[in-house]
Amino acid sequence: MTRLQNAIVGGVRAVLGHVPASWLPGGTPDPLIDKRVALGGQQSRVDGPDKVRGAARFAAEVPMEGLLYAAFVHSTIARGKIAELDISAAQAAPGVALVMTYQNAPRMSVPPPIGMTNLKAAGNHTLPIMQDAEIRWNGQVVAVILAETREQADHAATLVRVRYDAMAARTRFEEGKASAYTPESILVERNRLDKGDARRKFAEAACKVDAVYTTPWENHNPIEPHAATIVWREGKLIVHDATQMVHGTAGSLAKIFGLKAGDVHVSSPYVGGGFGAKGLWDHQILGAAAAKLTGRPVRVTLSRASMHRLVGGRTQTEQRVALAADADGKLKALLHQGYGVKPQHSVCDEGFSLTGRSLYASESFDIVQHYVDLDLLANSFMRGPGETPGTFAIECAMDELAHALGMDPIELRRINAASRDPVSGAPHSQNAMMEAYDLGAARIGWDRRTAEPGMRRDGEWLIGMGCATGTFPFTRMPGTSVRITIDAAGDAHVASAAHEMGMGTATVQRQHAADRLGLPLDRVTVTIGDSSLPFASFAGGSSQTASLAAAISAASGKLAVQLMRMAGNDTPLAGLKPGEVEFADGGLRSVEDPARHESFASILGRAGRHELSVVGESGAPLEILKYAMHSTSAIFCELRVSNVTGEIRVDRLVGAFDCGRILNAKTAASQFKGGMIMGLGMALTEETLLDERTGRIMSTSLADYHVPVHLDVPDIDVLWTDIPDPRTPLGARGIGEIGTTGVAAALANAVFNATGKRVRDLPLTLDKLI
Ligand code: MOS
């Protein structure tokens, strides 16, 4: 059993009562898999009209009397001590209300770290924040300026003079590798996997490839930079935040400031993109501290540069993948080892080595990853953590092996596609990876690909096609709760402290609740994004939809029980047990005799009630104890490479996804396409430029850090198998992160097919192709 499973089993007793029997291992599938009315449709986002009209209020837009604006001064060394801090000019500058430094900042505890077993925390590192003169990374905040306007704050920030006693800092990856450490576990999996004598099998195999793949540091660039509007009222802390973890942020801030959990209120109804970055970083903590010190509300809006200095990035990786096969292409050994950076104070794992454990039925495995500890800002989670860089290495290696074998790359995957978990032997809950390949191959026209590289030409352009597998595990967070309230009119109102960062959370759960409760869509509302609502874990790990779905399902079961109790004997439903009724037509009806029906409004009216509320909870994800549960995809790319400049132009991208049932075709297509565009950026342009002499990030603007722009993005086709997963709520698995995985490998493989050049180092810039 993995550590995740151990952790879950440990928590099972507390929540077992809330686990719907249908999702216990071996249980029957969710009935809504086949009874769908609103689900599966093309519902537009419920938050769309407000966003288009500008009525949706983001964290930096919340109006507040007497606001002060914050600007940050960042350290320019990676390690050492502040020797002298001259804030006199800043303090005297126009509009400045306060300069906060370690000398006057309130006492604060270190942030409790986020974790799979600590869903009520949100911290990404465990360092003290502005409590002493120590500098621990290049970019750490050394002073916070608070002024009447943002411009005044920014100006005053330029007037702060800092002298440092610098110490030798560890900032070089190559040097750090020598003293790398090997953690026991990655995320919650055991790190080292040594199964079936892989090193011997590799040495003896007929056909093998063995190469090192590297991926660079990447930084987050959501359209909305991090922001918070913060105020203290009567000893309580109120934070209007841009976060994908309202409860985690509230819980952490309570610990940091020594408050009761209920004394911190975090609201975040809209988030302009998260991707893993919108957790708790120093800016909210410093903003809250400054608001406490001044007694005035504070607005923190990070500039792009401050974001790159304060919000971690995805670590660079160096991954060796060695694959051995027999002459028929059957994998004999899969070796995957490598390095990433994870400072000791950093919480986030980049589990690239988890990728190759689930996809292919290799006879043996030798897998382990190591971390380099550097004096850098803590890492962040970034869409598809682990699998995004991991698939680049594994899936390029598979392409190299196919070429070495003289075999079609899809055929090689077909021969090796795992029919069960290749390590644990657990059966898949549902898996149709090769059907995704078939769908995608037909759509892109894979038969036009030439096996021999460099054979297709159009003037200076060399044309090629490539493919790669994407993958991401299923999970569901225990403890996620929703409240369903039926009002006197018989309408349903769903509420949970869940998150909307662009993916359509409320939209899809509204579809779900409508179908679950037998109501038309316009009689269901969904409220999310506020820590005063029932607990929900983070919007992360592609887990939120399944977690909320499980909670709504559990709540609906309780609702039926309560309604039957309330209905009493003077009802067409009299004498029926809760298990003998179902939701339909705005009420309950007998399963046996559908003519026996009473509406919610009628039941509440007869009982003289204005409303009825129940809370349901997503229990422990016991299904993952018994089943191997992963979403998979087949990514295809057709592109051209100039033989004059080395420039790559991507002509087409196709993503075929096997993620269980798709709940909303429109929002799902957006998720997949958005993920694939992030993958495109990773493949072609994204690269954080870190000055290894100083540990300073140089690429702190969108002019220096290149995300794909409109003209970089080709036509993208997304397809899905839509085969229900009988072991998940609604038959669906997560879709938020898988889109990014596999894309960079598909592009690199297409570049090889076009040119015969194998680039193993991302991004695929033209200097590597000339
Ligand atoms: Mo995701 S990296 O769990 O937001």
mmCIF file with all atom_site columns, C-alpha atoms in Angstrom, residues 99-169:
data_model
loop_
_atom_site.group_PDB
_atom_site.id
_atom_site.type_symbol
_atom_site.label_atom_id
_atom_site.label_alt_id
_atom_site.label_comp_id
_atom_site.label_asym_id
_atom_site.label_entity_id
_atom_site.label_seq_id
_atom_site.pdbx_PDB_ins_code
_atom_site.Cartn_x
_atom_site.Cartn_y
_atom_site.Cartn_z
_atom_site.occupancy
_atom_site.B_iso_or_equiv
_atom_site.pdbx_formal_charge
_atom_site.auth_seq_id
_atom_site.auth_comp_id
_atom_site.auth_asym_id
_atom_site.auth_atom_id
_atom_site.pdbx_PDB_model_num
ATOM 1  C CA . VAL A 1 99  ? 7.333  50.803 6.377  1.00 0.00 ? 99  VAL A CA 1
ATOM 2  C CA . MET A 1 100 ? 7.304  47.333 7.852  1.00 0.00 ? 100 MET A CA 1
ATOM 3  C CA . THR A 1 101 ? 10.509 45.367 8.289  1.00 0.00 ? 101 THR A CA 1
ATOM 4  C CA . TYR A 1 102 ? 11.626 42.551 10.557 1.00 0.00 ? 102 TYR A CA 1
ATOM 5  C CA . GLN A 1 103 ? 12.217 45.214 13.195 1.00 0.00 ? 103 GLN A CA 1
ATOM 6  C CA . ASN A 1 104 ? 8.579  46.184 13.615 1.00 0.00 ? 104 ASN A CA 1
ATOM 7  C CA . ALA A 1 105 ? 6.628  43.308 12.078 1.00 0.00 ? 105 ALA A CA 1
ATOM 8  C CA . PRO A 1 106 ? 4.265  41.495 14.464 1.00 0.00 ? 106 PRO A CA 1
ATOM 9  C CA . ARG A 1 107 ? 5.354  38.123 15.800 1.00 0.00 ? 107 ARG A CA 1
ATOM 10 C CA . MET A 1 108 ? 4.093  35.324 13.576 1.00 0.00 ? 108 MET A CA 1
ATOM 11 C CA . SER A 1 109 ? 4.459  31.547 13.580 1.00 0.00 ? 109 SER A CA 1
ATOM 12 C CA . VAL A 1 110 ? 5.809  29.767 10.523 1.00 0.00 ? 110 VAL A CA 1
ATOM 13 C CA . PRO A 1 111 ? 3.173  28.760 7.953  1.00 0.00 ? 111 PRO A CA 1
ATOM 14 C CA . PRO A 1 112 ? 1.766  25.262 8.443  1.00 0.00 ? 112 PRO A CA 1
ATOM 15 C CA . PRO A 1 113 ? 2.499  23.360 5.240  1.00 0.00 ? 113 PRO A CA 1
ATOM 16 C CA . ILE A 1 114 ? -0.146 22.052 2.886  1.00 0.00 ? 114 ILE A CA 1
ATOM 17 C CA . GLY A 1 115 ? -0.263 18.281 2.605  1.00 0.00 ? 115 GLY A CA 1
ATOM 18 C CA . MET A 1 116 ? -2.476 15.387 1.626  1.00 0.00 ? 116 MET A CA 1
ATOM 19 C CA . THR A 1 117 ? -3.048 14.712 5.290  1.00 0.00 ? 117 THR A CA 1
ATOM 20 C CA . ASN A 1 118 ? -3.259 18.379 6.203  1.00 0.00 ? 118 ASN A CA 1
ATOM 21 C CA . LEU A 1 119 ? -5.987 19.796 3.997  1.00 0.00 ? 119 LEU A CA 1
ATOM 22 C CA . LYS A 1 120 ? -6.611 22.686 6.376  1.00 0.00 ? 120 LYS A CA 1
ATOM 23 C CA . ALA A 1 121 ? -3.247 24.271 5.674  1.00 0.00 ? 121 ALA A CA 1
ATOM 24 C CA . ALA A 1 122 ? -1.980 26.042 2.604  1.00 0.00 ? 122 ALA A CA 1
ATOM 25 C CA . GLY A 1 123 ? 1.653  27.005 3.169  1.00 0.00 ? 123 GLY A CA 1
ATOM 26 C CA . ASN A 1 124 ? 4.236  26.301 0.513  1.00 0.00 ? 124 ASN A CA 1
ATOM 27 C CA . HIS A 1 125 ? 7.263  26.714 2.744  1.00 0.00 ? 125 HIS A CA 1
ATOM 28 C CA . THR A 1 126 ? 8.122  26.497 6.408  1.00 0.00 ? 126 THR A CA 1
ATOM 29 C CA . LEU A 1 127 ? 10.362 29.517 6.850  1.00 0.00 ? 127 LEU A CA 1
ATOM 30 C CA . PRO A 1 128 ? 9.727  32.346 9.291  1.00 0.00 ? 128 PRO A CA 1
ATOM 31 C CA . ILE A 1 129 ? 8.428  35.402 7.466  1.00 0.00 ? 129 ILE A CA 1
ATOM 32 C CA . MET A 1 130 ? 9.962  38.792 8.343  1.00 0.00 ? 130 MET A CA 1
ATOM 33 C CA . GLN A 1 131 ? 10.874 37.682 11.854 1.00 0.00 ? 131 GLN A CA 1
ATOM 34 C CA . ASP A 1 132 ? 14.630 38.193 11.725 1.00 0.00 ? 132 ASP A CA 1
ATOM 35 C CA . ALA A 1 133 ? 17.477 39.629 9.688  1.00 0.00 ? 133 ALA A CA 1
ATOM 36 C CA . GLU A 1 134 ? 18.156 36.344 7.871  1.00 0.00 ? 134 GLU A CA 1
ATOM 37 C CA . ILE A 1 135 ? 18.008 36.184 4.099  1.00 0.00 ? 135 ILE A CA 1
ATOM 38 C CA . ARG A 1 136 ? 17.112 32.753 2.789  1.00 0.00 ? 136 ARG A CA 1
ATOM 39 C CA . TRP A 1 137 ? 16.493 33.333 -0.910 1.00 0.00 ? 137 TRP A CA 1
ATOM 40 C CA . ASN A 1 138 ? 17.117 35.978 -3.505 1.00 0.00 ? 138 ASN A CA 1
ATOM 41 C CA . GLY A 1 139 ? 13.833 37.822 -3.683 1.00 0.00 ? 139 GLY A CA 1
ATOM 42 C CA . GLN A 1 140 ? 12.684 37.450 -0.083 1.00 0.00 ? 140 GLN A CA 1
ATOM 43 C CA . VAL A 1 141 ? 10.747 40.484 1.127  1.00 0.00 ? 141 VAL A CA 1
ATOM 44 C CA . VAL A 1 142 ? 12.885 42.744 3.326  1.00 0.00 ? 142 VAL A CA 1
ATOM 45 C CA . ALA A 1 143 ? 10.473 45.665 3.583  1.00 0.00 ? 143 ALA A CA 1
ATOM 46 C CA . VAL A 1 144 ? 6.798  46.311 2.973  1.00 0.00 ? 144 VAL A CA 1
ATOM 47 C CA . ILE A 1 145 ? 5.771  49.842 2.063  1.00 0.00 ? 145 ILE A CA 1
ATOM 48 C CA . LEU A 1 146 ? 2.238  50.936 2.800  1.00 0.00 ? 146 LEU A CA 1
ATOM 49 C CA . ALA A 1 147 ? 1.005  54.068 1.105  1.00 0.00 ? 147 ALA A CA 1
ATOM 50 C CA . GLU A 1 148 ? -2.163 55.855 0.116  1.00 0.00 ? 148 GLU A CA 1
ATOM 51 C CA . THR A 1 149 ? -1.725 54.852 -3.540 1.00 0.00 ? 149 THR A CA 1
ATOM 52 C CA . ARG A 1 150 ? -0.002 52.027 -5.287 1.00 0.00 ? 150 ARG A CA 1
ATOM 53 C CA . GLU A 1 151 ? 2.206  54.461 -7.183 1.00 0.00 ? 151 GLU A CA 1
ATOM 54 C CA . GLN A 1 152 ? 3.373  56.088 -3.941 1.00 0.00 ? 152 GLN A CA 1
ATOM 55 C CA . ALA A 1 153 ? 4.133  52.700 -2.464 1.00 0.00 ? 153 ALA A CA 1
ATOM 56 C CA . ASP A 1 154 ? 6.090  51.643 -5.540 1.00 0.00 ? 154 ASP A CA 1
ATOM 57 C CA . HIS A 1 155 ? 8.055  54.879 -5.482 1.00 0.00 ? 155 HIS A CA 1
ATOM 58 C CA . ALA A 1 156 ? 8.891  54.647 -1.794 1.00 0.00 ? 156 ALA A CA 1
ATOM 59 C CA . ALA A 1 157 ? 10.036 51.059 -2.271 1.00 0.00 ? 157 ALA A CA 1
ATOM 60 C CA . THR A 1 158 ? 12.830 52.365 -4.504 1.00 0.00 ? 158 THR A CA 1
ATOM 61 C CA . LEU A 1 159 ? 14.099 54.538 -1.639 1.00 0.00 ? 159 LEU A CA 1
ATOM 62 C CA . VAL A 1 160 ? 14.813 51.750 0.838  1.00 0.00 ? 160 VAL A CA 1
ATOM 63 C CA . ARG A 1 161 ? 18.531 51.115 1.253  1.00 0.00 ? 161 ARG A CA 1
ATOM 64 C CA . VAL A 1 162 ? 19.696 47.709 2.409  1.00 0.00 ? 162 VAL A CA 1
ATOM 65 C CA . ARG A 1 163 ? 23.216 46.556 3.138  1.00 0.00 ? 163 ARG A CA 1
ATOM 66 C CA . TYR A 1 164 ? 23.733 42.844 3.473  1.00 0.00 ? 164 TYR A CA 1
ATOM 67 C CA . ASP A 1 165 ? 26.327 40.618 5.066  1.00 0.00 ? 165 ASP A CA 1
ATOM 68 C CA . ALA A 1 166 ? 26.281 38.033 2.324  1.00 0.00 ? 166 ALA A CA 1
ATOM 69 C CA . MET A 1 167 ? 27.141 34.408 2.972  1.00 0.00 ? 167 MET A CA 1
ATOM 70 C CA . ALA A 1 168 ? 28.072 31.778 0.438  1.00 0.00 ? 168 ALA A CA 1
ATOM 71 C CA . ALA A 1 169 ? 24.841 30.489 -1.043 1.00 0.00 ? 169 ALA A CA 1
#
